[in-house]
PDB file of C-alpha atoms in Angstrom:
ATOM      1  CA  MET A   1       7.845  61.545  -5.300  1.00  0.00           C
ATOM      2  CA  LEU A   2      10.157  60.158  -2.662  1.00  0.00           C
ATOM      3  CA  LEU A   3       7.374  60.204  -0.086  1.00  0.00           C
ATOM      4  CA  ASP A   4       5.096  58.302  -2.463  1.00  0.00           C
ATOM      5  CA  ARG A   5       7.749  55.627  -2.938  1.00  0.00           C
ATOM      6  CA  ALA A   6       8.284  55.387   0.799  1.00  0.00           C
ATOM      7  CA  ALA A   7       4.537  55.000   1.381  1.00  0.00           C
ATOM      8  CA  GLY A   8       4.377  52.304  -1.303  1.00  0.00           C
ATOM      9  CA  LEU A   9       7.317  50.487   0.269  1.00  0.00           C
ATOM     10  CA  ALA A  10       5.651  50.658   3.661  1.00  0.00           C
ATOM     11  CA  ASP A  11       2.494  49.143   2.192  1.00  0.00           C
ATOM     12  CA  LYS A  12       4.496  46.320   0.645  1.00  0.00           C
ATOM     13  CA  ILE A  13       6.255  45.683   3.950  1.00  0.00           C
ATOM     14  CA  ASN A  14       2.913  45.545   5.748  1.00  0.00           C
ATOM     15  CA  GLN A  15       1.548  43.179   3.107  1.00  0.00           C
ATOM     16  CA  TYR A  16       4.637  40.990   3.424  1.00  0.00           C
ATOM     17  CA  GLN A  17       4.340  40.888   7.188  1.00  0.00           C
ATOM     18  CA  THR A  18       0.653  40.060   6.911  1.00  0.00           C
ATOM     19  CA  LEU A  19       1.337  37.275   4.447  1.00  0.00           C
ATOM     20  CA  LYS A  20       4.242  35.970   6.532  1.00  0.00           C
ATOM     21  CA  LYS A  21       2.068  35.889   9.622  1.00  0.00           C
ATOM     22  CA  ALA A  22      -0.657  34.069   7.709  1.00  0.00           C
ATOM     23  CA  GLY A  23       1.928  31.637   6.359  1.00  0.00           C
ATOM     24  CA  ASP A  24       3.327  30.980   9.821  1.00  0.00           C
ATOM     25  CA  GLU A  25      -0.169  30.357  11.135  1.00  0.00           C
ATOM     26  CA  ALA A  26      -0.871  28.012   8.223  1.00  0.00           C
ATOM     27  CA  LEU A  27       2.287  26.033   8.995  1.00  0.00           C
ATOM     28  CA  LEU A  28       1.276  25.828  12.635  1.00  0.00           C
ATOM     29  CA  PHE A  29      -2.209  24.676  11.652  1.00  0.00           C
ATOM     30  CA  GLN A  30      -0.676  22.010   9.391  1.00  0.00           C
ATOM     31  CA  SER A  31       1.596  20.840  12.186  1.00  0.00           C
ATOM     32  CA  ARG A  32      -1.337  20.549  14.599  1.00  0.00           C
ATOM     33  CA  ALA A  33      -3.396  18.776  11.949  1.00  0.00           C
ATOM     34  CA  ASN A  34      -0.620  16.221  11.384  1.00  0.00           C
ATOM     35  CA  GLN A  35      -0.277  15.605  15.132  1.00  0.00           C
ATOM     36  CA  LEU A  36      -4.004  15.078  15.580  1.00  0.00           C
ATOM     37  CA  LYS A  37      -4.217  12.896  12.467  1.00  0.00           C
ATOM     38  CA  THR A  38      -1.415  10.630  13.735  1.00  0.00           C
ATOM     39  CA  ALA A  39      -3.104  10.225  17.129  1.00  0.00           C
ATOM     40  CA  SER A  40      -6.463   9.588  15.494  1.00  0.00           C
ATOM     41  CA  GLU A  41      -5.079   6.933  13.141  1.00  0.00           C
ATOM     42  CA  LYS A  42      -3.329   5.105  15.990  1.00  0.00           C
ATOM     43  CA  LEU A  43      -6.456   5.024  18.126  1.00  0.00           C
ATOM     44  CA  SER A  44      -8.623   4.010  15.179  1.00  0.00           C
ATOM     45  CA  SER A  45      -6.254   1.170  14.300  1.00  0.00           C
ATOM     46  CA  VAL A  46      -6.104  -0.207  17.833  1.00  0.00           C
ATOM     47  CA  ARG A  47      -9.863   0.105  18.250  1.00  0.00           C
ATOM     48  CA  LYS A  48     -10.355  -1.910  15.072  1.00  0.00           C
ATOM     49  CA  ALA A  49      -7.896  -4.541  16.299  1.00  0.00           C
ATOM     50  CA  LEU A  50      -9.706  -4.835  19.650  1.00  0.00           C
ATOM     51  CA  ARG A  51     -13.026  -5.299  17.880  1.00  0.00           C
ATOM     52  CA  LYS A  52     -11.606  -8.030  15.654  1.00  0.00           C
ATOM     53  CA  MET A  53     -10.214  -9.880  18.654  1.00  0.00           C
ATOM     54  CA  ARG A  54     -13.590  -9.770  20.430  1.00  0.00           C
ATOM     55  CA  GLU A  55     -15.352 -10.990  17.296  1.00  0.00           C
ATOM     56  CA  ALA A  56     -12.901 -13.907  17.180  1.00  0.00           C
ATOM     57  CA  GLY A  57     -13.786 -14.801  20.779  1.00  0.00           C
ATOM     58  CA  ILE A  58     -10.446 -13.727  22.236  1.00  0.00           C
ATOM     59  CA  GLU A  59     -10.628 -11.819  25.502  1.00  0.00           C
ATOM     60  CA  VAL A  60      -8.395  -8.747  25.744  1.00  0.00           C
ATOM     61  CA  ASP A  61      -8.360  -7.340  29.265  1.00  0.00           C
ATOM     62  CA  PHE A  62      -7.639  -3.701  28.449  1.00  0.00           C
ATOM     63  CA  ALA A  63      -9.039  -0.458  29.848  1.00  0.00           C
ATOM     64  CA  PRO A  64      -7.473   2.874  28.787  1.00  0.00           C
ATOM     65  CA  SER A  65      -5.823   4.800  31.594  1.00  0.00           C
ATOM     66  CA  ASP A  66      -7.377   8.281  32.105  1.00  0.00           C
ATOM     67  CA  GLY A  67      -9.753   7.560  29.248  1.00  0.00           C
ATOM     68  CA  LEU A  68     -12.554   9.740  30.611  1.00  0.00           C
ATOM     69  CA  THR A  69     -10.174  12.620  31.349  1.00  0.00           C
ATOM     70  CA  LEU A  70      -8.757  12.534  27.826  1.00  0.00           C
ATOM     71  CA  ALA A  71     -12.253  12.346  26.352  1.00  0.00           C
ATOM     72  CA  GLU A  72     -13.181  15.518  28.258  1.00  0.00           C
ATOM     73  CA  ARG A  73     -10.051  17.251  26.974  1.00  0.00           C
ATOM     74  CA  ALA A  74     -10.893  16.280  23.417  1.00  0.00           C
ATOM     75  CA  LYS A  75     -14.406  17.651  23.906  1.00  0.00           C
ATOM     76  CA  ASP A  76     -13.054  20.939  25.296  1.00  0.00           C
ATOM     77  CA  LEU A  77     -10.670  21.301  22.338  1.00  0.00           C
ATOM     78  CA  ARG A  78     -13.449  20.697  19.858  1.00  0.00           C
ATOM     79  CA  THR A  79     -15.696  23.234  21.581  1.00  0.00           C
ATOM     80  CA  ALA A  80     -12.928  25.861  21.625  1.00  0.00           C
ATOM     81  CA  MET A  81     -12.092  25.308  17.965  1.00  0.00           C
ATOM     82  CA  SER A  82     -15.729  25.502  16.861  1.00  0.00           C
ATOM     83  CA  GLY A  83     -15.780  29.123  18.028  1.00  0.00           C
ATOM     84  CA  ASN A  84     -12.208  29.967  17.073  1.00  0.00           C
ATOM     85  CA  PRO A  85     -10.136  27.548  14.953  1.00  0.00           C
ATOM     86  CA  SER A  86      -6.951  29.342  16.036  1.00  0.00           C
ATOM     87  CA  ALA A  87      -7.557  28.002  19.552  1.00  0.00           C
ATOM     88  CA  ILE A  88      -5.790  24.799  18.505  1.00  0.00           C
ATOM     89  CA  ASN A  89      -2.563  26.839  18.175  1.00  0.00           C
ATOM     90  CA  ASP A  90      -2.838  28.143  21.716  1.00  0.00           C
ATOM     91  CA  PRO A  91      -4.864  25.552  23.665  1.00  0.00           C
ATOM     92  CA  ALA A  92      -5.640  25.766  27.366  1.00  0.00           C
ATOM     93  CA  LEU A  93      -3.492  22.669  28.003  1.00  0.00           C
ATOM     94  CA  ASN A  94      -0.092  21.403  26.946  1.00  0.00           C
ATOM     95  CA  LEU A  95      -1.283  19.692  23.788  1.00  0.00           C
ATOM     96  CA  LYS A  96       1.718  17.392  23.423  1.00  0.00           C
ATOM     97  CA  TYR A  97       2.320  16.208  26.984  1.00  0.00           C
ATOM     98  CA  ASP A  98      -1.206  16.378  28.408  1.00  0.00           C
ATOM     99  CA  PHE A  99      -3.076  15.058  25.386  1.00  0.00           C
ATOM    100  CA  LEU A 100      -1.233  13.714  22.337  1.00  0.00           C
ATOM    101  CA  ASP A 101       1.456  11.783  24.223  1.00  0.00           C
ATOM    102  CA  ARG A 102      -1.156  10.216  26.491  1.00  0.00           C
ATOM    103  CA  LEU A 103      -3.238   9.136  23.515  1.00  0.00           C
ATOM    104  CA  ALA A 104      -0.138   7.557  21.991  1.00  0.00           C
ATOM    105  CA  SER A 105       0.550   5.753  25.279  1.00  0.00           C
ATOM    106  CA  ILE A 106      -2.970   4.315  25.273  1.00  0.00           C
ATOM    107  CA  ALA A 107      -2.529   3.007  21.731  1.00  0.00           C
ATOM    108  CA  THR A 108       0.847   1.478  22.598  1.00  0.00           C
ATOM    109  CA  ALA A 109      -0.491  -0.188  25.748  1.00  0.00           C
ATOM    110  CA  ALA A 110      -3.454  -1.597  23.836  1.00  0.00           C
ATOM    111  CA  ASP A 111      -1.169  -3.005  21.141  1.00  0.00           C
ATOM    112  CA  ARG A 112       0.944  -4.746  23.784  1.00  0.00           C
ATOM    113  CA  MET A 113      -2.123  -6.213  25.478  1.00  0.00           C
ATOM    114  CA  ILE A 114      -3.534  -7.439  22.162  1.00  0.00           C
ATOM    115  CA  SER A 115      -0.235  -9.167  21.351  1.00  0.00           C
ATOM    116  CA  ALA A 116      -0.041 -10.747  24.811  1.00  0.00           C
ATOM    117  CA  SER A 117      -3.657 -11.951  24.626  1.00  0.00           C
ATOM    118  CA  TRP A 118      -3.109 -13.495  21.211  1.00  0.00           C
ATOM    119  CA  ARG A 119       0.047 -15.311  22.296  1.00  0.00           C
ATOM    120  CA  SER A 120      -1.738 -16.562  25.414  1.00  0.00           C
ATOM    121  CA  HIS A 121      -4.662 -17.845  23.346  1.00  0.00           C
ATOM    122  CA  VAL A 122      -2.399 -19.756  20.965  1.00  0.00           C
ATOM    123  CA  ARG A 123      -0.343 -21.140  23.840  1.00  0.00           C
ATOM    124  CA  LYS A 124      -3.432 -22.449  25.659  1.00  0.00           C
ATOM    125  CA  ARG A 125      -4.806 -24.052  22.495  1.00  0.00           C
ATOM    126  CA  ALA A 126      -1.470 -25.686  21.774  1.00  0.00           C
ATOM    127  CA  GLU A 127      -0.395 -27.274  25.041  1.00  0.00           C
ATOM    128  CA  PHE A 128       1.387 -30.066  23.223  1.00  0.00           C
ATOM    129  CA  GLY A 129       3.803 -30.936  25.987  1.00  0.00           C
ATOM    130  CA  SER A 130       7.455 -31.781  25.704  1.00  0.00           C
ATOM    131  CA  SER A 131       9.056 -32.725  22.412  1.00  0.00           C
ATOM    132  CA  ASP A 132      11.223 -35.368  24.105  1.00  0.00           C
ATOM    133  CA  ILE A 133       8.882 -38.185  23.105  1.00  0.00           C
ATOM    134  CA  LEU A 134       8.874 -37.008  19.508  1.00  0.00           C
ATOM    135  CA  ASP A 135      12.659 -36.905  19.506  1.00  0.00           C
ATOM    136  CA  ALA A 136      12.704 -40.484  20.745  1.00  0.00           C
ATOM    137  CA  LEU A 137      10.091 -41.743  18.282  1.00  0.00           C
ATOM    138  CA  ALA A 138      11.817 -40.043  15.351  1.00  0.00           C
ATOM    139  CA  ALA A 139      14.607 -42.607  15.709  1.00  0.00           C
ATOM    140  CA  ILE A 140      12.122 -45.415  14.972  1.00  0.00           C
ATOM    141  CA  PRO A 141      11.475 -45.727  11.214  1.00  0.00           C
ATOM    142  CA  GLN A 142       7.907 -46.978  11.667  1.00  0.00           C
ATOM    143  CA  PHE A 143       6.903 -43.835  13.540  1.00  0.00           C
ATOM    144  CA  ARG A 144       8.875 -41.317  11.536  1.00  0.00           C
ATOM    145  CA  PRO A 145       6.069 -40.256   9.108  1.00  0.00           C
ATOM    146  CA  SER A 146       3.715 -39.553  12.024  1.00  0.00           C
ATOM    147  CA  VAL A 147       6.419 -37.648  13.868  1.00  0.00           C
ATOM    148  CA  ILE A 148       7.025 -35.482  10.811  1.00  0.00           C
ATOM    149  CA  ARG A 149       3.317 -34.573  10.569  1.00  0.00           C
ATOM    150  CA  ILE A 150       3.114 -33.825  14.291  1.00  0.00           C
ATOM    151  CA  ARG A 151       6.164 -31.581  14.136  1.00  0.00           C
ATOM    152  CA  GLN A 152       4.789 -29.770  11.105  1.00  0.00           C
ATOM    153  CA  CYS A 153       1.598 -29.010  13.015  1.00  0.00           C
ATOM    154  CA  ARG A 154       3.544 -27.718  15.998  1.00  0.00           C
ATOM    155  CA  THR A 155       5.744 -25.520  13.822  1.00  0.00           C
ATOM    156  CA  ALA A 156       2.712 -24.052  12.045  1.00  0.00           C
ATOM    157  CA  VAL A 157       0.971 -23.327  15.358  1.00  0.00           C
ATOM    158  CA  GLU A 158       4.069 -21.633  16.766  1.00  0.00           C
ATOM    159  CA  ALA A 159       4.239 -19.449  13.655  1.00  0.00           C
ATOM    160  CA  LEU A 160       0.621 -18.356  14.145  1.00  0.00           C
ATOM    161  CA  GLY A 161       1.404 -17.174  17.659  1.00  0.00           C
ATOM    162  CA  GLU A 162       4.333 -14.983  16.668  1.00  0.00           C
ATOM    163  CA  THR A 163       2.297 -12.043  15.332  1.00  0.00           C
ATOM    164  CA  VAL A 164      -1.232 -10.723  15.762  1.00  0.00           C
ATOM    165  CA  PRO A 165      -3.145 -11.702  12.610  1.00  0.00           C
ATOM    166  CA  GLU A 166      -4.968  -9.209  10.435  1.00  0.00           C
ATOM    167  CA  ASP A 167      -7.993 -11.536  10.484  1.00  0.00           C
ATOM    168  CA  PRO A 168      -8.126 -13.165  13.948  1.00  0.00           C
ATOM    169  CA  LYS A 169     -11.393 -14.995  13.254  1.00  0.00           C
ATOM    170  CA  ALA A 170      -9.990 -16.793  10.202  1.00  0.00           C
ATOM    171  CA  THR A 171      -6.713 -17.480  11.994  1.00  0.00           C
ATOM    172  CA  VAL A 172      -8.532 -19.016  14.963  1.00  0.00           C
ATOM    173  CA  LEU A 173     -10.208 -21.429  12.547  1.00  0.00           C
ATOM    174  CA  ARG A 174      -6.799 -22.265  11.079  1.00  0.00           C
ATOM    175  CA  LEU A 175      -5.442 -22.775  14.600  1.00  0.00           C
ATOM    176  CA  ASP A 176      -8.305 -25.111  15.485  1.00  0.00           C
ATOM    177  CA  ALA A 177      -7.684 -27.104  12.322  1.00  0.00           C
ATOM    178  CA  LEU A 178      -3.981 -27.480  13.136  1.00  0.00           C
ATOM    179  CA  VAL A 179      -4.708 -28.595  16.700  1.00  0.00           C
ATOM    180  CA  ALA A 180      -7.220 -31.150  15.393  1.00  0.00           C
ATOM    181  CA  GLU A 181      -4.679 -32.377  12.843  1.00  0.00           C
ATOM    182  CA  HIS A 182      -2.091 -32.679  15.597  1.00  0.00           C
ATOM    183  CA  GLU A 183      -4.457 -34.775  17.733  1.00  0.00           C
ATOM    184  CA  LYS A 184      -5.395 -36.946  14.771  1.00  0.00           C
ATOM    185  CA  SER A 185      -1.737 -37.566  13.952  1.00  0.00           C
ATOM    186  CA  TRP A 186      -1.227 -38.899  17.469  1.00  0.00           C
ATOM    187  CA  SER A 187      -4.410 -40.967  17.218  1.00  0.00           C
ATOM    188  CA  ASP A 188      -3.276 -42.439  13.919  1.00  0.00           C
ATOM    189  CA  LEU A 189       0.113 -43.352  15.326  1.00  0.00           C
ATOM    190  CA  SER A 190       0.605 -47.036  14.567  1.00  0.00           C
ATOM    191  CA  ALA A 191       2.989 -49.611  13.182  1.00  0.00           C
ATOM    192  CA  ASN A 192       2.214 -53.121  11.978  1.00  0.00           C
ATOM    193  CA  ASP A 193       5.183 -54.745  13.679  1.00  0.00           C
ATOM    194  CA  ILE A 194       4.850 -52.916  17.023  1.00  0.00           C
ATOM    195  CA  PRO A 195       2.498 -54.342  19.706  1.00  0.00           C
ATOM    196  CA  PRO A 196      -0.774 -52.398  20.144  1.00  0.00           C
ATOM    197  CA  SER A 197      -0.084 -52.095  23.871  1.00  0.00           C
ATOM    198  CA  VAL A 198       3.129 -50.222  23.085  1.00  0.00           C
ATOM    199  CA  VAL A 199       1.384 -47.874  20.651  1.00  0.00           C
ATOM    200  CA  LYS A 200      -1.335 -47.140  23.219  1.00  0.00           C
ATOM    201  CA  PHE A 201       1.255 -46.484  25.909  1.00  0.00           C
ATOM    202  CA  ILE A 202       3.071 -44.022  23.640  1.00  0.00           C
ATOM    203  CA  ARG A 203      -0.153 -42.161  22.822  1.00  0.00           C
ATOM    204  CA  ASP A 204      -1.117 -41.897  26.484  1.00  0.00           C
ATOM    205  CA  ALA A 205       2.365 -40.749  27.465  1.00  0.00           C
ATOM    206  CA  ALA A 206       2.245 -38.006  24.855  1.00  0.00           C
ATOM    207  CA  ASN A 207      -1.128 -36.833  26.138  1.00  0.00           C
ATOM    208  CA  ASP A 208      -1.049 -36.414  29.928  1.00  0.00           C
ATOM    209  CA  GLY A 209       1.131 -39.321  30.936  1.00  0.00           C
ATOM    210  CA  ALA A 210       0.563 -43.048  30.647  1.00  0.00           C
ATOM    211  CA  SER A 211      -0.896 -44.856  33.660  1.00  0.00           C
ATOM    212  CA  LEU A 212       1.199 -47.265  35.690  1.00  0.00           C
ATOM    213  CA  THR A 213      -1.175 -50.102  34.830  1.00  0.00           C
ATOM    214  CA  SER A 214      -0.448 -49.640  31.124  1.00  0.00           C
ATOM    215  CA  TYR A 215       3.261 -50.161  31.745  1.00  0.00           C
ATOM    216  CA  SER A 216       3.149 -53.889  31.106  1.00  0.00           C
ATOM    217  CA  ASP A 217       6.042 -56.286  30.714  1.00  0.00           C
ATOM    218  CA  GLU A 218       5.491 -56.194  26.964  1.00  0.00           C
ATOM    219  CA  VAL A 219       5.725 -52.378  26.915  1.00  0.00           C
ATOM    220  CA  ARG A 220       8.734 -52.289  29.212  1.00  0.00           C
ATOM    221  CA  HIS A 221      10.558 -54.914  27.154  1.00  0.00           C
ATOM    222  CA  TRP A 222       9.930 -53.033  23.895  1.00  0.00           C
ATOM    223  CA  LEU A 223      10.982 -49.660  25.315  1.00  0.00           C
ATOM    224  CA  ASP A 224      14.062 -51.173  26.886  1.00  0.00           C
ATOM    225  CA  LYS A 225      15.024 -52.782  23.585  1.00  0.00           C
ATOM    226  CA  GLN A 226      14.721 -49.410  21.856  1.00  0.00           C
ATOM    227  CA  ASN A 227      16.564 -47.567  24.653  1.00  0.00           C
ATOM    228  CA  LEU A 228      13.482 -45.404  25.199  1.00  0.00           C
ATOM    229  CA  VAL A 229      12.564 -46.126  28.811  1.00  0.00           C
ATOM    230  CA  ALA A 230      13.918 -42.787  30.059  1.00  0.00           C
ATOM    231  CA  SER A 231      11.932 -40.843  27.441  1.00  0.00           C
ATOM    232  CA  PHE A 232       8.474 -41.574  28.870  1.00  0.00           C
ATOM    233  CA  ARG A 233       6.468 -40.315  31.823  1.00  0.00           C
ATOM    234  CA  ILE A 234       4.133 -42.502  33.878  1.00  0.00           C
ATOM    235  CA  ARG A 235       1.230 -41.362  36.055  1.00  0.00           C
ATOM    236  CA  LEU A 236       0.931 -43.068  39.435  1.00  0.00           C
ATOM    237  CA  LYS A 237      -2.871 -42.639  39.405  1.00  0.00           C
TER     238      LYS A 237
END
C-alpha cells in the first residue's frame, strides 16, 4: 500500500515537472514572440513611412547598416525554426545583441533620417528670409493687414515642419498652398496713400533684396520719414 502511494506520488512529481518544463518553454516562446513582433512592427512602420515620403516626392537618403547581414541572419533563423521551432529558444547567435538590437537601431536611424529630410524639405520650400521687414511694416497701419496674413502663413509653415506628417503627400500640397499664399500676400501688398515706387521697393527687399536703382529719392524720403531706412537691404547689382 505504501509502495503504491509512493509510486503514485512519483508519477505526479514527474507529471508536474513535465508540465513545469512545458510551461517554462511556453513562456520562453512567448517572450521570443513578443521580441520578434516588436522588431517586426518597428521595421514595418518605418518602411511604410519611407514609402510615403518617396510617393510625396521627398528624397530620404537612407541605407540600412548591415542590412544584408541581418537579412541572412533572419533567413537562417527561419530555416532553423522550420525544422525545430525550439531553435528560437537556443539560436546560433546572440538573438538580442546580434539581431534584435541591430534591427531596432536601423528603425531608429531611419526615423531620424525621415524627420531630418522632412524638416529640410519644409525649410527649402519656405525660405522666407528675415522677419525684420515685417516687424518694420507692422508699425505702418496701411500694411498691417498684409503683415498679419504673411505672418500667419509663416507660422503655419513652421508648424508643418515640426513633425513628420502621417500623410506626406497631402501635407506637401498644403505646404505648397501656404507658400503660394505667402507670395500672393507680398504681391498684394499695397496702400492707396503710399507711392507705388515705395511699395515696389518693399516687395523687392522682402524677396532677394531691392536693387540700388530702385532706391530713388522718393523711396529714401518715405523710408526716412517712417524711420525704416535701417530695416531694408539693397543689392549693389
